[in-house]
CSV table of C-alpha atoms in Angstrom, one decimal:
chain,number,residue,atom,x,y,z
A,5,MET,CA,48.9,5.7,-20.2
A,6,TRP,CA,45.0,7.2,-20.1
A,7,ARG,CA,43.7,4.3,-21.4
A,8,LEU,CA,45.6,2.0,-18.1
A,9,VAL,CA,43.5,4.2,-16.2
A,10,PRO,CA,39.6,2.8,-16.3
A,11,LEU,CA,41.0,-0.5,-17.3
A,12,LYS,CA,42.5,-1.1,-13.7
A,13,LEU,CA,39.6,0.8,-12.4
A,14,GLY,CA,37.6,-2.1,-14.1
A,15,ARG,CA,39.9,-4.8,-12.5
A,16,LEU,CA,38.9,-3.9,-8.9
A,17,SER,CA,35.9,-3.9,-9.7
A,18,ARG,CA,35.3,-6.6,-11.1
A,19,ALA,CA,38.2,-8.1,-8.1
A,20,LEU,CA,35.3,-6.4,-4.8
A,21,LYS,CA,32.8,-7.7,-6.5
A,22,LEU,CA,33.9,-11.9,-6.7
A,23,ALA,CA,35.1,-10.9,-3.2
A,24,ALA,CA,31.7,-9.8,-1.9
A,25,LEU,CA,30.3,-12.7,-3.8
A,26,GLY,CA,33.2,-15.1,-1.6
A,27,SER,CA,32.0,-13.5,1.4
A,28,LEU,CA,28.3,-14.5,0.4
A,29,LEU,CA,29.5,-18.4,0.1
A,30,VAL,CA,31.6,-18.4,2.9
A,31,LEU,CA,28.2,-17.3,4.9
A,32,MET,CA,26.2,-19.6,3.5
A,33,LEU,CA,28.5,-22.6,3.8
A,34,LEU,CA,29.1,-21.5,8.1
A,35,HIS,CA,25.3,-21.2,7.7
A,36,SER,CA,25.4,-24.7,5.9
A,37,PRO,CA,22.6,-26.7,8.3
A,38,SER,CA,20.3,-23.6,9.4
A,39,LEU,CA,20.6,-22.9,5.3
A,40,LEU,CA,20.0,-26.6,4.5
A,41,ALA,CA,17.1,-27.3,6.9
A,42,SER,CA,15.6,-23.4,6.2
A,43,TRP,CA,15.0,-25.0,2.3
A,44,GLN,CA,13.8,-27.6,3.4
A,45,ARG,CA,11.1,-27.0,5.9
A,46,ASN,CA,7.8,-24.8,5.1
A,47,GLU,CA,8.8,-21.6,7.5
A,48,LEU,CA,5.3,-20.8,7.0
A,49,ALA,CA,3.6,-24.5,9.6
A,50,ASP,CA,5.6,-22.5,11.4
A,51,ARG,CA,3.9,-20.6,14.6
A,52,ARG,CA,6.7,-19.0,16.1
A,53,PHE,CA,7.7,-17.5,12.4
A,54,LEU,CA,4.8,-16.6,12.0
A,55,GLN,CA,4.6,-14.8,15.6
A,56,LEU,CA,1.3,-16.6,16.8
A,57,ASN,CA,2.5,-16.7,20.0
A,58,LYS,CA,2.7,-12.5,19.9
A,59,CYS,CA,-1.6,-12.6,19.6
A,60,PRO,CA,-4.1,-10.7,19.9
A,61,ALA,CA,-0.9,-7.7,19.3
A,62,CYS,CA,-0.8,-9.6,15.8
A,63,PHE,CA,-3.4,-9.1,12.6
A,64,GLY,CA,-5.5,-11.5,12.3
A,65,THR,CA,-6.0,-15.5,12.5
A,66,SER,CA,-8.2,-16.3,9.6
A,67,TRP,CA,-6.0,-18.0,7.2
A,68,CYS,CA,-4.1,-20.2,10.5
A,69,ARG,CA,-6.0,-23.1,9.4
A,70,ARG,CA,-4.5,-22.5,6.0
A,71,PHE,CA,-0.6,-21.7,6.9
A,72,LEU,CA,-0.4,-24.3,10.3
A,73,ASN,CA,-1.7,-27.4,6.8
A,74,GLY,CA,0.9,-26.6,4.3
A,75,GLN,CA,-1.1,-24.9,1.5
A,76,VAL,CA,1.0,-22.2,1.2
A,77,GLY,CA,4.7,-22.1,1.2
A,78,PHE,CA,7.7,-19.8,-0.2
A,79,GLU,CA,8.8,-19.7,-3.6
A,80,THR,CA,12.0,-20.3,-4.0
A,81,TRP,CA,13.9,-17.9,-2.7
A,82,GLY,CA,11.5,-16.8,-0.1
A,83,ARG,CA,12.8,-19.9,1.8
A,84,LEU,CA,16.7,-18.8,2.2
A,85,ARG,CA,15.9,-16.6,5.6
A,86,LEU,CA,20.1,-15.7,5.2
A,87,LEU,CA,18.3,-13.2,2.4
A,88,ASP,CA,16.3,-11.2,4.6
A,89,PHE,CA,18.7,-9.3,5.3
A,90,LEU,CA,17.8,-7.8,2.0
A,91,ASN,CA,14.0,-7.9,2.2
A,92,VAL,CA,13.7,-4.1,4.5
A,93,LYS,CA,9.8,-4.3,3.8
A,94,ASN,CA,9.4,-7.9,5.4
A,95,VAL,CA,7.2,-8.7,1.8
A,96,TYR,CA,7.6,-12.2,0.4
A,97,PHE,CA,6.2,-13.9,-2.4
A,98,ALA,CA,5.0,-17.4,-1.9
A,99,GLN,CA,2.5,-20.3,-3.5
A,100,TYR,CA,-1.4,-21.4,-2.0
A,101,GLY,CA,-3.5,-24.0,-2.9
A,102,GLU,CA,-6.0,-25.9,-1.9
A,103,PRO,CA,-6.0,-29.3,-1.8
A,104,ARG,CA,-9.9,-29.8,-4.1
A,105,GLU,CA,-9.0,-26.4,-6.0
A,106,GLY,CA,-5.8,-29.0,-6.9
A,107,GLY,CA,-3.6,-26.0,-8.8
A,108,ARG,CA,-1.8,-23.3,-7.1
A,109,ARG,CA,-1.4,-19.7,-7.3
A,110,ARG,CA,1.1,-16.6,-5.7
A,111,VAL,CA,0.1,-14.9,-3.2
A,112,VAL,CA,2.5,-12.0,-1.4
A,113,LEU,CA,2.9,-12.2,1.8
A,114,LYS,CA,3.3,-8.8,4.3
A,115,ARG,CA,4.2,-8.6,8.2
A,116,LEU,CA,2.9,-4.2,7.4
A,117,GLY,CA,6.2,-3.2,8.9
A,118,SER,CA,10.3,-3.6,8.5
A,119,GLN,CA,11.8,-5.6,12.1
A,120,ARG,CA,12.8,-2.5,13.0
A,121,GLU,CA,9.2,-1.5,13.6
A,122,LEU,CA,7.4,-4.4,15.1
A,123,ALA,CA,10.1,-4.7,17.5
A,124,GLN,CA,9.5,-1.3,18.3
A,125,LEU,CA,5.6,-2.4,18.5
A,126,ASP,CA,6.8,-4.8,20.6
A,127,GLN,CA,8.6,-2.4,23.4
A,128,SER,CA,6.1,0.5,23.0
A,129,ILE,CA,3.0,-2.3,24.1
A,130,CYS,CA,5.3,-4.0,27.1
A,131,LYS,CA,6.3,0.0,28.5
A,132,ARG,CA,2.1,1.2,28.7
A,133,ALA,CA,1.9,-2.3,29.9
A,134,THR,CA,4.6,-2.7,32.3
A,135,GLY,CA,6.6,0.3,32.2
A,136,ARG,CA,10.0,-2.5,31.2
A,137,PRO,CA,10.6,-2.9,27.3
A,138,ARG,CA,10.0,-6.7,26.9
A,139,CYS,CA,7.0,-8.3,28.6
A,140,ASP,CA,4.1,-11.3,27.2
A,141,LEU,CA,2.8,-9.6,25.4
A,142,LEU,CA,-0.5,-11.9,25.8
A,143,GLN,CA,-0.8,-10.8,29.0
A,144,ALA,CA,0.7,-7.0,28.6
A,145,MET,CA,-2.6,-6.0,25.2
A,146,PRO,CA,-5.3,-6.4,28.0
A,147,ARG,CA,-3.4,-4.1,29.9
A,148,THR,CA,-3.2,-1.5,26.5
A,149,GLU,CA,-4.7,0.8,24.4
A,150,PHE,CA,-5.8,-1.1,22.4
A,151,ALA,CA,-8.1,-3.2,25.4
A,152,ARG,CA,-10.2,0.1,26.2
A,153,LEU,CA,-13.4,-0.9,23.9
A,154,ASN,CA,-13.0,-5.1,25.1
A,155,GLY,CA,-16.9,-5.7,27.1
A,156,ASP,CA,-19.9,-5.0,26.6
A,157,VAL,CA,-19.0,-1.7,23.7
A,158,ARG,CA,-21.7,-1.3,21.2
A,159,LEU,CA,-20.1,1.0,18.7
A,160,LEU,CA,-16.4,2.0,17.7
A,161,THR,CA,-16.8,5.5,17.4
A,162,PRO,CA,-14.5,8.2,16.0
A,163,GLU,CA,-13.3,9.2,19.5
A,164,ALA,CA,-11.8,6.1,20.3
A,165,VAL,CA,-9.2,6.5,17.2
A,166,GLU,CA,-9.1,10.4,16.0
A,167,GLY,CA,-5.3,10.7,14.4
A,168,TRP,CA,-4.4,7.4,15.2
A,169,SER,CA,-3.5,6.7,11.4
A,170,ASP,CA,-4.1,7.7,8.2
A,171,LEU,CA,-7.1,5.9,7.4
A,172,VAL,CA,-8.7,6.9,10.5
A,173,HIS,CA,-7.3,10.5,10.9
A,174,CYS,CA,-10.9,12.0,10.9
A,175,PRO,CA,-13.0,9.7,10.6
A,176,SER,CA,-16.8,8.9,10.6
A,177,GLN,CA,-19.4,6.9,12.8
A,178,ARG,CA,-19.9,6.1,8.8
A,179,LEU,CA,-16.7,5.1,8.4
A,180,LEU,CA,-15.8,3.1,11.2
A,181,ASP,CA,-19.2,1.1,11.2
A,182,ARG,CA,-18.9,0.1,7.3
A,183,LEU,CA,-15.3,-1.2,9.0
A,184,VAL,CA,-16.5,-3.6,11.8
A,185,ARG,CA,-18.8,-4.5,9.5
A,186,ARG,CA,-15.9,-5.4,6.9
A,187,TYR,CA,-13.7,-6.1,9.4
A,188,ALA,CA,-12.9,-10.3,7.7
A,189,GLU,CA,-11.1,-11.4,11.1
A,190,THR,CA,-14.0,-12.9,12.6
A,191,LYS,CA,-16.2,-16.1,12.5
A,192,ASP,CA,-19.8,-13.5,13.0
A,193,SER,CA,-18.6,-10.6,10.1
A,194,GLY,CA,-21.7,-8.6,8.7
A,195,SER,CA,-22.6,-6.5,12.0
A,196,PHE,CA,-20.7,-3.2,13.0
A,197,LEU,CA,-22.0,-4.1,16.3
A,198,LEU,CA,-18.2,-4.3,17.8
A,199,ARG,CA,-20.2,-6.2,20.6
A,200,ASN,CA,-20.3,-9.5,18.2
A,201,LEU,CA,-16.3,-9.5,18.4
A,202,LYS,CA,-13.9,-11.2,20.8
A,203,ASP,CA,-12.2,-9.3,22.5
A,204,SER,CA,-8.6,-10.3,20.9
A,205,GLU,CA,-10.7,-9.6,17.9
A,206,ARG,CA,-11.1,-6.3,18.9
A,207,MET,CA,-7.5,-6.0,20.0
A,208,GLN,CA,-6.1,-7.3,16.3
A,209,LEU,CA,-8.4,-5.1,14.8
A,210,LEU,CA,-7.6,-1.5,16.8
A,211,LEU,CA,-3.7,-2.8,17.1
A,212,THR,CA,-3.8,-3.1,12.9
A,213,LEU,CA,-5.4,0.2,12.7
A,214,ALA,CA,-3.0,1.1,14.4
A,215,PHE,CA,0.3,-0.1,13.3
A,216,ASN,CA,-0.6,-0.2,9.3
A,217,PRO,CA,-4.1,-0.1,8.5
A,218,GLU,CA,-3.7,-1.1,5.2
A,219,PRO,CA,-5.5,-4.8,5.5
A,220,LEU,CA,-9.0,-2.6,6.4
A,221,VAL,CA,-8.9,-1.1,3.5
A,222,LEU,CA,-8.4,-3.4,1.6
A,223,GLN,CA,-11.1,-4.9,3.7
A,224,SER,CA,-13.5,-2.3,3.7
A,225,PHE,CA,-13.3,-1.3,0.0
A,226,PRO,CA,-12.9,-4.8,-1.3
A,227,SER,CA,-11.7,-5.0,-5.0
A,228,ASP,CA,-14.3,-7.3,-5.4
A,229,GLU,CA,-16.5,-4.5,-5.5
A,230,GLY,CA,-14.7,-2.3,-8.2
A,231,TRP,CA,-12.3,-0.1,-6.4
A,232,PRO,CA,-8.9,-0.5,-7.3
A,233,PHE,CA,-7.0,-2.4,-4.2
A,234,ALA,CA,-5.3,-5.7,-4.4
A,235,LYS,CA,-7.4,-8.0,-2.9
A,236,TYR,CA,-7.7,-9.4,0.7
A,237,LEU,CA,-7.0,-12.9,1.9
A,238,GLY,CA,-7.0,-13.5,5.3
A,239,ALA,CA,-3.9,-13.5,8.3
A,240,CYS,CA,-1.9,-15.4,10.5
A,241,GLY,CA,-0.4,-13.6,13.2
A,242,ARG,CA,1.8,-10.8,12.0
A,243,MET,CA,1.6,-12.5,8.2
A,244,VAL,CA,-1.1,-11.0,6.2
A,245,ALA,CA,-2.1,-12.3,2.7
A,246,VAL,CA,-3.3,-10.6,-0.6
A,247,ASN,CA,-3.6,-11.5,-3.9
A,248,TYR,CA,-0.5,-11.2,-6.5
A,249,VAL,CA,-1.5,-8.9,-8.6
A,250,GLY,CA,1.7,-8.9,-10.9
A,251,GLU,CA,4.9,-6.5,-12.2
A,252,GLU,CA,4.9,-3.7,-11.3
A,253,LEU,CA,4.1,-0.7,-12.6
A,254,TRP,CA,7.8,0.9,-12.5
A,255,SER,CA,8.8,-2.5,-14.6
A,256,TYR,CA,6.4,-1.0,-17.4
A,257,PHE,CA,8.6,2.9,-17.3
A,258,ASN,CA,10.0,2.0,-20.3
A,259,ALA,CA,6.9,0.2,-22.3
A,260,PRO,CA,6.0,0.5,-25.8
A,261,TRP,CA,4.1,3.7,-25.9
A,262,GLU,CA,0.4,2.3,-26.4
A,263,LYS,CA,1.1,0.5,-23.3
A,264,ARG,CA,2.0,3.0,-21.0
A,265,VAL,CA,-0.5,5.6,-22.4
A,266,ASP,CA,-3.5,2.7,-21.3
A,267,LEU,CA,-1.8,2.5,-18.2
A,268,ALA,CA,-1.8,6.8,-17.9
A,269,TRP,CA,-5.7,6.8,-18.1
A,270,GLN,CA,-6.6,4.6,-15.8
A,271,LEU,CA,-4.5,5.8,-13.2
A,272,MET,CA,-6.4,9.5,-14.0
A,273,GLU,CA,-9.2,6.7,-13.8
A,274,ILE,CA,-8.0,5.6,-10.2
A,275,ALA,CA,-7.5,9.0,-9.1
A,276,GLU,CA,-11.0,9.8,-9.8
A,277,GLN,CA,-12.8,6.9,-8.8
A,278,LEU,CA,-11.2,7.4,-4.9
A,279,THR,CA,-12.0,11.4,-5.9
A,280,ASN,CA,-15.6,11.4,-6.9
A,281,ASN,CA,-17.8,8.1,-6.2
A,282,ASP,CA,-21.9,7.3,-4.8
A,283,PHE,CA,-20.1,5.8,-1.5
A,284,GLU,CA,-18.6,9.8,-1.1
A,285,PHE,CA,-15.9,8.6,1.2
A,286,ALA,CA,-12.9,10.8,-0.4
A,287,LEU,CA,-9.8,8.0,-0.3
A,288,TYR,CA,-6.9,10.4,-0.6
A,289,LEU,CA,-3.6,8.3,-1.9
A,290,LEU,CA,-0.9,9.9,0.3
A,291,ASP,CA,2.1,7.8,-1.2
A,292,VAL,CA,2.3,7.9,-4.6
A,293,SER,CA,5.3,5.9,-6.8
A,294,PHE,CA,6.0,3.5,-9.1
A,295,ASP,CA,6.0,0.4,-6.9
A,296,ASN,CA,2.8,1.3,-5.2
A,297,PHE,CA,1.2,0.1,-7.9
A,298,ALA,CA,0.9,-3.3,-9.8
A,299,VAL,CA,-0.1,-3.6,-13.0
A,300,GLY,CA,-2.1,-7.5,-13.8
A,301,PRO,CA,-0.8,-9.3,-16.6
A,302,ARG,CA,-3.7,-10.7,-17.9
A,303,ASP,CA,-6.0,-8.0,-17.8
A,304,GLY,CA,-3.7,-4.8,-17.7
A,305,LYS,CA,-5.5,-4.4,-14.8
A,306,VAL,CA,-3.6,-0.7,-13.1
A,307,ILE,CA,-4.4,-1.6,-9.3
A,308,ILE,CA,-2.2,-0.1,-5.4
A,309,VAL,CA,-1.0,-3.2,-3.3
A,310,ASP,CA,0.4,-0.7,-0.9
A,311,ALA,CA,-2.5,1.1,0.6
A,312,GLU,CA,-0.9,1.9,4.0
A,313,ASN,CA,-1.0,5.7,3.7
A,314,VAL,CA,-4.6,6.4,2.8
A,315,LEU,CA,-7.3,8.8,3.9
A,316,VAL,CA,-10.5,9.6,4.1
A,317,ALA,CA,-12.7,11.9,4.5
A,318,ASP,CA,-16.6,11.6,4.8
A,319,LYS,CA,-18.2,13.6,2.1
A,320,ARG,CA,-21.7,13.4,3.5
A,321,LEU,CA,-19.9,14.0,7.3
A,322,ILE,CA,-18.4,17.8,5.9
A,323,ARG,CA,-22.2,18.6,4.3
A,324,GLN,CA,-23.4,18.4,7.5
A,325,ASN,CA,-21.1,19.9,9.7
A,326,LYS,CA,-20.4,22.9,7.3
A,327,PRO,CA,-16.4,23.4,8.4
A,328,GLU,CA,-14.9,26.7,7.3
A,329,ASN,CA,-14.5,27.1,3.5
A,330,TRP,CA,-16.1,23.7,3.6
A,331,ASP,CA,-17.5,24.3,0.0
A,332,VAL,CA,-14.6,25.7,-1.5
A,333,TRP,CA,-12.8,23.8,-4.0
A,334,TYR,CA,-8.9,23.0,-2.5
A,335,GLU,CA,-6.1,23.4,-5.1
A,336,SER,CA,-2.9,21.4,-3.7
A,337,LYS,CA,0.6,23.3,-3.7
A,338,PHE,CA,2.7,22.1,-6.3
A,339,ASP,CA,5.7,20.7,-5.0
A,340,ASP,CA,9.3,21.1,-6.4
A,341,CYS,CA,11.2,18.9,-4.3
A,342,ASP,CA,15.3,17.2,-4.9
A,343,LYS,CA,13.1,14.0,-2.9
A,344,GLU,CA,11.5,11.4,-5.3
A,345,ALA,CA,7.4,11.0,-4.7
A,346,CYS,CA,7.4,13.9,-3.2
A,347,LEU,CA,3.8,15.6,-2.2
A,348,SER,CA,2.5,18.4,-0.9
A,349,PHE,CA,-0.4,18.1,1.7
A,350,SER,CA,-2.5,19.0,4.6
A,351,LYS,CA,-4.5,16.7,6.0
A,352,GLU,CA,-6.1,19.3,7.9
A,353,ILE,CA,-7.5,20.7,4.5
A,354,LEU,CA,-8.2,17.2,2.9
A,355,CYS,CA,-10.6,16.5,6.0
A,356,ALA,CA,-12.8,19.5,5.8
A,357,ARG,CA,-13.2,20.4,1.9
A,358,VAL,CA,-15.5,18.8,-0.2
A,359,THR,CA,-13.8,19.5,-3.9
A,360,VAL,CA,-10.6,18.5,-3.1
A,361,ASP,CA,-7.5,18.0,-6.9
A,362,HIS,CA,-5.5,15.8,-4.5
A,363,ASN,CA,-5.6,12.8,-6.5
A,364,TYR,CA,-5.0,14.1,-9.4
A,365,TYR,CA,-2.3,16.0,-8.7
A,366,ALA,CA,-0.4,13.3,-6.7
A,367,VAL,CA,-1.2,10.2,-9.7
A,368,CYS,CA,0.6,13.7,-12.1
A,369,GLN,CA,3.3,15.0,-10.6
A,370,ASN,CA,4.8,11.2,-9.0
A,371,LEU,CA,4.0,9.1,-12.0
A,372,LEU,CA,2.7,11.0,-14.9
A,373,SER,CA,4.7,14.4,-16.2
A,374,ARG,CA,7.9,15.4,-16.2
A,375,HIS,CA,8.6,16.2,-13.2
A,376,ALA,CA,8.2,12.3,-11.8
A,377,THR,CA,11.4,10.9,-10.7
A,378,TRP,CA,11.6,7.7,-9.1
A,379,ARG,CA,15.2,5.2,-9.0
A,380,GLY,CA,17.3,8.2,-10.8
A,381,THR,CA,15.5,8.1,-13.7
A,382,SER,CA,13.0,11.5,-14.3
A,383,GLY,CA,10.2,11.5,-17.5
A,384,GLY,CA,7.2,10.2,-16.2
A,385,LEU,CA,5.7,7.2,-17.6
A,386,LEU,CA,4.5,9.0,-20.6
A,387,HIS,CA,8.4,10.2,-21.4
A,388,ASP,CA,8.7,10.7,-24.9
A,389,PRO,CA,5.9,10.0,-26.9
A,390,PRO,CA,5.3,9.9,-31.0
A,391,SER,CA,7.0,12.7,-32.6
A,392,GLU,CA,3.1,14.3,-34.1
A,393,ILE,CA,2.2,13.9,-29.8
A,394,ALA,CA,4.4,15.7,-29.5
A,395,LYS,CA,4.2,18.1,-31.7
A,396,ASP,CA,0.9,18.9,-30.7
A,397,GLY,CA,1.7,19.9,-27.5
A,398,ARG,CA,-1.9,19.4,-26.1
A,399,LEU,CA,-0.3,16.8,-24.0
A,400,GLU,CA,2.7,18.2,-22.4
A,401,ALA,CA,0.0,21.1,-21.9
A,402,LEU,CA,-2.0,19.1,-20.3
A,403,LEU,CA,0.2,17.6,-18.4
A,404,ASP,CA,2.1,20.3,-16.9
A,405,GLU,CA,-1.2,22.2,-15.8
A,406,CYS,CA,-2.2,19.0,-14.2
A,407,THR,CA,0.7,19.4,-12.2
A,408,ASN,CA,1.8,22.5,-11.7
A,409,PRO,CA,-1.7,24.5,-12.9
A,410,LYS,CA,-0.8,28.3,-13.8
A,411,LYS,CA,-4.5,29.6,-13.8
A,412,ARG,CA,-7.5,28.8,-10.9
A,413,TYR,CA,-8.8,26.0,-10.8
A,414,GLY,CA,-6.9,24.6,-13.5
A,415,ARG,CA,-6.4,21.6,-11.9
A,416,PHE,CA,-9.6,20.6,-12.1
A,417,GLN,CA,-10.4,20.8,-15.8
A,418,ALA,CA,-7.0,19.5,-16.8
A,419,ALA,CA,-7.2,16.6,-14.7
A,420,LYS,CA,-11.1,15.9,-16.8
A,421,GLU,CA,-9.7,16.8,-19.9
A,422,LEU,CA,-7.1,15.0,-19.5
A,423,ARG,CA,-8.1,11.9,-18.7
A,424,GLY,CA,-10.2,12.3,-21.7
A,425,TYR,CA,-7.7,12.8,-24.3
A,426,LEU,CA,-5.8,9.8,-22.8
A,427,ALA,CA,-8.6,7.7,-23.7
A,428,GLN,CA,-9.2,9.0,-26.9
A,429,LEU,CA,-5.3,8.0,-27.4
A,430,SER,CA,-5.6,4.9,-26.2
A,431,HIS,CA,-8.6,3.8,-28.2
A,432,ASN,CA,-6.8,5.1,-31.5
A,433,VAL,CA,-4.0,2.3,-30.3
A,434,ARG,CA,-5.4,-0.4,-29.9
């Protein structure tokens, strides 16, 4: 009798799956004309699909020639609009090819927000400009705060944009000059003067800064100069193109120990680089999870692929202004919460201290240690070490101190030792 229960439940489960699959097939058949059309047509060459008609309430136009000429095309399943309801983040994979280069390469396309978030953006622009939820965005944009710097305004200043997003939670003039000088959505990039940008380009810059500043992070701290971010390629309307890096870090969760040690070492090196560098900009990662990093298939290099929530603090400005306790080392508080990838931090303190351990804490707690949880698993990237390493106990002790330090300033020392120990282990296993 008892054996029949799981059998019946199994049959019920299979029946439900078949019913769901059948419903999907019916929907596909009902939409077959549009389904076939979307399969055959390159929608990335369609101005309305790119939402180019919403500019300057968009992210740029530097890649429009490539899109509209058909040089960018969705990969197989990306052509099916019927499946868009599953793509909540609005991230697509595509192939791009230059005629003179011959081959094609994979790129990642992003709308920088969900359909709901983009609709809310449109509504907020319209309400600010007209008092109504719907309007002509082209006519509305010049009547919003995104147009406040139009005309003969010389510089993008901290007073104009402070607090608009994590990137500019506490901006210095030096940071903002860097953003303008490296802004890729203008033909006249290279100058920090706003007056060298067209009014439409200024509005696009400010809208991107407020809605999702990831493109500006990638442009201002480019991979070509050694920063650990994906390479920014360009934008057309509300579609941004970045270089495809590789599989997300999560896919390496059960990789061989040697590989995971190397990845862990790279993650700690990224934490160090973003905290201490010759430019004296501290880039603090406020959203750290396995999905926000990817690994190159050839070089095995770890790269940050989601840079929306990056706070940049200018250490030179902190030393110059000397806010209260500016030179006191700041230790992040361990947060043993029940949710995945949670972090405890104060943006105000990150903006006001020169020496901060936030990035070490974020990487250790959310990626490496036994406290790291993601998609229902726990144990972190360095789970199940070889018996000799587990018996030695040093790795576990360093990870625990890096995550939840027992000594004052213990995380700073543990992070330093952990970087060295992981380097030693990775060299030993190569």
